[in-house]
Coordinates of C-alpha atoms in Angstrom, one line a residue:
M1 CA -14.0 19.7 16.8
T2 CA -16.4 22.6 16.7
E3 CA -15.0 26.2 16.8
N4 CA -17.0 29.3 17.9
T5 CA -15.1 31.5 15.5
N6 CA -15.1 32.2 11.8
L7 CA -12.6 31.2 9.1
L8 CA -12.0 33.6 6.2
I9 CA -10.2 32.1 3.2
H10 CA -8.7 34.6 0.7
L11 CA -7.1 33.1 -2.4
G12 CA -5.7 36.3 -4.0
G13 CA -2.4 38.0 -4.5
L14 CA -1.1 41.3 -3.0
G15 CA -3.3 43.6 -5.1
D16 CA -6.4 41.4 -4.5
V17 CA -5.8 41.5 -0.7
C18 CA -5.5 45.2 -0.7
L19 CA -8.7 45.7 -2.7
S20 CA -10.5 43.5 -0.1
E21 CA -9.6 45.6 2.9
S22 CA -13.1 47.1 3.2
I23 CA -14.6 43.6 3.1
F24 CA -12.2 42.7 6.0
F25 CA -13.3 45.8 7.9
S26 CA -17.0 45.1 7.3
L27 CA -16.7 41.5 8.6
F28 CA -14.5 42.5 11.5
R29 CA -17.2 44.9 12.7
Y30 CA -20.0 42.3 12.2
Y31 CA -18.4 39.3 13.8
E32 CA -17.5 40.1 17.4
E33 CA -16.3 36.6 18.1
G34 CA -13.4 37.1 15.7
I35 CA -12.1 35.8 12.4
I36 CA -9.1 33.8 11.5
G37 CA -7.6 34.9 8.2
L38 CA -6.2 32.1 5.9
G39 CA -4.4 32.7 2.6
N40 CA -1.0 34.2 1.6
K41 CA 0.2 35.0 5.1
R42 CA 2.7 37.7 3.9
F43 CA -0.1 39.7 2.4
L44 CA -2.9 39.0 4.9
Q45 CA -0.5 40.0 7.7
L46 CA -0.5 43.5 6.3
F47 CA -4.1 43.8 7.5
K48 CA -3.7 41.8 10.7
E49 CA -5.8 44.3 12.7
Y50 CA -9.0 42.7 11.2
F51 CA -8.1 39.1 12.3
T52 CA -7.6 37.3 15.6
E53 CA -5.0 35.2 13.8
V54 CA -3.5 35.0 10.3
E55 CA -2.4 31.6 8.9
S56 CA -0.7 30.4 5.7
V57 CA -2.9 28.3 3.5
E58 CA 0.3 26.6 2.2
T59 CA 1.1 24.8 5.5
R60 CA 0.4 21.2 6.2
K61 CA -2.0 22.2 8.9
W62 CA -4.6 23.3 6.3
I63 CA -4.2 20.6 3.7
Y64 CA -7.3 18.9 4.9
L65 CA -9.4 21.7 3.3
F66 CA -8.4 20.5 -0.1
S67 CA -8.8 16.7 0.5
N68 CA -11.8 14.5 0.7
A69 CA -11.1 13.6 4.3
E70 CA -13.8 14.1 7.0
P71 CA -13.8 17.6 8.4
R72 CA -11.2 18.0 11.2
T73 CA -12.7 21.3 12.4
I74 CA -16.2 22.8 11.9
W75 CA -16.1 26.6 12.0
K76 CA -19.0 28.8 13.0
R77 CA -18.9 30.2 9.5
V78 CA -16.6 29.9 6.6
I79 CA -16.1 33.0 4.5
F80 CA -14.5 32.5 1.1
I81 CA -13.2 35.4 -1.1
G82 CA -11.9 34.2 -4.4
K83 CA -13.0 32.8 -7.8
D84 CA -15.1 29.7 -8.0
R85 CA -16.9 29.7 -11.3
H86 CA -18.3 26.2 -11.0
G87 CA -18.9 26.2 -7.2
Y88 CA -16.6 23.3 -6.5
L89 CA -14.8 25.0 -3.6
R90 CA -18.0 26.4 -2.1
K91 CA -19.5 22.9 -2.0
R92 CA -16.3 21.4 -0.5
W93 CA -15.9 24.1 2.2
Q94 CA -19.6 24.2 3.2
R95 CA -18.8 20.9 5.0
F96 CA -16.6 22.9 7.4
S97 CA -19.1 25.6 8.2
Q98 CA -22.0 25.4 10.7
Q99 CA -23.8 28.3 9.1
P100 CA -24.2 28.8 5.3
L101 CA -20.9 29.7 3.7
I102 CA -20.3 33.3 2.7
F103 CA -18.9 33.6 -0.8
I104 CA -17.6 36.9 -2.2
D105 CA -16.7 36.7 -5.8
M106 CA -13.3 38.5 -6.0
Y107 CA -14.0 40.2 -9.3
P108 CA -16.5 39.8 -12.2
D109 CA -15.3 37.8 -15.2
I110 CA -15.6 40.8 -17.5
A111 CA -13.0 42.6 -15.4
M112 CA -10.3 40.7 -17.3
E113 CA -11.3 42.5 -20.5
K114 CA -9.6 45.7 -21.5
E115 CA -12.7 47.8 -22.2
Q116 CA -16.2 47.4 -20.8
G117 CA -19.4 48.1 -22.8
V118 CA -21.2 49.6 -19.8
Q119 CA -20.1 51.8 -16.9
P120 CA -17.7 49.6 -15.0
E121 CA -17.8 49.0 -11.2
H122 CA -14.7 49.2 -9.1
I123 CA -13.6 46.0 -7.5
E124 CA -14.1 47.4 -3.9
A125 CA -17.7 48.3 -4.7
Y126 CA -18.4 45.0 -6.5
Q127 CA -17.2 43.0 -3.4
L128 CA -19.0 45.2 -0.9
R129 CA -22.3 45.0 -2.8
Q130 CA -22.3 41.2 -2.3
L131 CA -22.5 41.5 1.5
A132 CA -26.2 42.5 1.3
A133 CA -27.2 38.9 0.4
Y134 CA -25.9 37.8 3.9
G135 CA -27.5 40.7 5.9
I136 CA -24.1 42.3 6.5
R137 CA -23.7 46.1 6.3
P138 CA -21.0 47.1 3.8
L139 CA -18.5 49.5 5.4
I140 CA -15.8 51.3 3.5
E141 CA -12.5 51.6 5.4
T142 CA -11.3 55.2 4.9
I143 CA -7.7 55.6 3.9
K144 CA -5.9 58.5 5.6
P145 CA -3.9 60.5 3.1
R146 CA -0.2 60.8 3.8
P147 CA 1.0 63.9 1.8
S148 CA 4.7 64.3 1.3
R149 CA 7.0 65.8 -1.4
R150 CA 8.7 62.5 -1.8
V151 CA 8.1 60.7 -5.1
I152 CA 8.6 56.9 -5.3
L153 CA 9.1 55.2 -8.7
Y154 CA 8.5 51.5 -9.0
P155 CA 9.6 49.9 -12.3
E156 CA 9.2 46.2 -12.7
T157 CA 9.4 43.5 -15.4
G158 CA 6.1 42.1 -16.6
F159 CA 5.5 38.4 -17.3
I160 CA 1.8 38.7 -18.2
K161 CA 0.9 42.3 -18.1
E162 CA 2.3 44.9 -20.5
K163 CA 4.5 47.4 -18.7
W164 CA 6.0 50.9 -19.2
D165 CA 9.6 50.4 -20.4
M166 CA 12.4 50.6 -17.9
N167 CA 14.1 53.3 -19.8
N168 CA 11.1 55.5 -19.4
F169 CA 11.4 55.2 -15.6
I170 CA 15.1 56.1 -15.8
G171 CA 14.2 59.2 -17.9
L172 CA 11.5 60.2 -15.5
Y173 CA 13.8 59.7 -12.5
E174 CA 16.5 61.9 -14.1
R175 CA 14.1 64.6 -15.0
L176 CA 12.5 64.8 -11.5
R177 CA 16.0 64.8 -9.9
S178 CA 17.2 67.6 -12.1
Q179 CA 14.3 69.7 -10.9
G180 CA 15.3 69.2 -7.3
I181 CA 12.4 66.9 -6.5
M182 CA 13.0 64.2 -3.8
V183 CA 12.8 61.0 -5.8
V184 CA 13.6 57.4 -5.0
V185 CA 13.3 54.2 -6.9
L186 CA 11.8 51.2 -5.1
Q187 CA 13.6 48.4 -6.8
A188 CA 11.8 45.2 -7.6
L189 CA 13.7 41.9 -7.2
D190 CA 13.6 41.2 -10.9
A191 CA 14.3 44.7 -12.1
P192 CA 17.6 46.3 -10.9
I193 CA 17.8 49.9 -12.2
P194 CA 21.0 52.0 -12.7
V195 CA 20.2 55.1 -10.7
K196 CA 21.7 56.8 -7.7
D197 CA 18.7 56.9 -5.3
W198 CA 17.2 53.4 -5.0
I199 CA 16.1 51.1 -2.2
Y200 CA 15.3 47.4 -2.1
I201 CA 13.1 46.1 0.7
E202 CA 12.7 42.3 0.9
D203 CA 10.2 42.2 3.8
I204 CA 6.7 43.3 2.7
T205 CA 5.8 44.6 6.2
H206 CA 8.9 46.9 6.0
V207 CA 7.6 48.1 2.6
K208 CA 4.4 49.1 4.3
S209 CA 6.3 51.0 6.9
F210 CA 8.3 52.7 4.1
F211 CA 5.0 53.7 2.4
Q212 CA 3.6 55.1 5.6
E213 CA 6.1 57.9 5.4
G214 CA 3.9 59.3 2.7
G215 CA 4.4 60.6 -0.8
I216 CA 3.5 60.0 -4.4
F217 CA 3.8 56.5 -5.9
F218 CA 4.3 56.2 -9.7
S219 CA 4.2 52.7 -11.2
N220 CA 2.6 50.2 -13.6
D221 CA -0.5 48.4 -12.6
S222 CA 0.8 46.1 -9.8
G223 CA 0.2 44.7 -6.4
M224 CA 2.7 47.2 -5.0
A225 CA 0.6 50.1 -6.3
H226 CA -2.4 48.8 -4.5
L227 CA -0.4 48.5 -1.2
A228 CA 0.8 52.1 -1.7
G229 CA -2.8 53.3 -2.2
A230 CA -3.9 51.4 0.9
C231 CA -1.1 53.0 2.9
G232 CA -2.3 56.5 2.0
L233 CA 0.1 57.4 -0.8
F234 CA -1.2 59.4 -3.8
T235 CA -0.9 56.8 -6.6
I236 CA -0.3 57.4 -10.3
T237 CA -0.8 54.1 -12.1
L238 CA -0.3 53.1 -15.7
F239 CA -2.7 50.6 -17.2
F240 CA -2.0 48.9 -20.6
Q241 CA -4.1 45.7 -20.4
Y242 CA -7.1 45.9 -18.0
D243 CA -9.8 48.6 -17.4
S244 CA -8.3 51.1 -15.0
R245 CA -11.8 52.2 -13.8
I246 CA -12.2 48.7 -12.4
W247 CA -8.7 47.9 -11.1
H248 CA -7.3 51.3 -10.0
P249 CA -5.8 51.4 -6.4
R250 CA -8.0 52.7 -3.6
G251 CA -7.4 56.1 -2.0
R252 CA -6.3 59.3 -3.8
N253 CA -5.2 58.3 -7.3
I254 CA -4.7 59.1 -11.0
Y255 CA -4.8 56.2 -13.4
L256 CA -3.5 56.5 -17.0
I257 CA -4.3 54.3 -20.0

């Protein structure tokens, strides 16, 4: 079956998806026939305005993309945003694309190093720069600031990345509260915190609505910080492992090393 629409495959987490919003916007403006977004549906759904549909890559419906079976559907164009150092996925997915596949390298390999020897390039700019090879005009999606006196703290437990200690967040919370500042802790599932003003939101779309009320978001480097920035909050982000100049959230921000 041949489709007259495009398939965008994004194989990133929450932070990666948020950093790709300008890519989504650029492609949305370029392809009038529409784009189906495929990846982590919970995260891509946060940017559903750029897609005609959003699908989960984990469902049985899409398992054929990862098999050697004959293509079930041929898309007008496949767009792949991810990491593919050896080109295996590009070669596989070109079979499903009428036009040459578009590949956007999600981030340069040196981005995983703590310090760069040259002036680093932010991930958003790195991704947008790659569109020129396909004749697509790069467009930056402007983030509308949402100023508010509310401060949101987001402590979490790190499994890979080094994090600011939980007790530091408690101390900051108590200090802000004692000064009459409106402060609330957004509680992570793995990090309950013994404070009076806290909130836990399970549904990520409800988190987005919560962020859209505005404020300042203080956290470690995390996917949630990138969502906060994309929603217009002023972000203050702590980096211990990766280069903050490359990975900082979009929008108005301060990043600390």
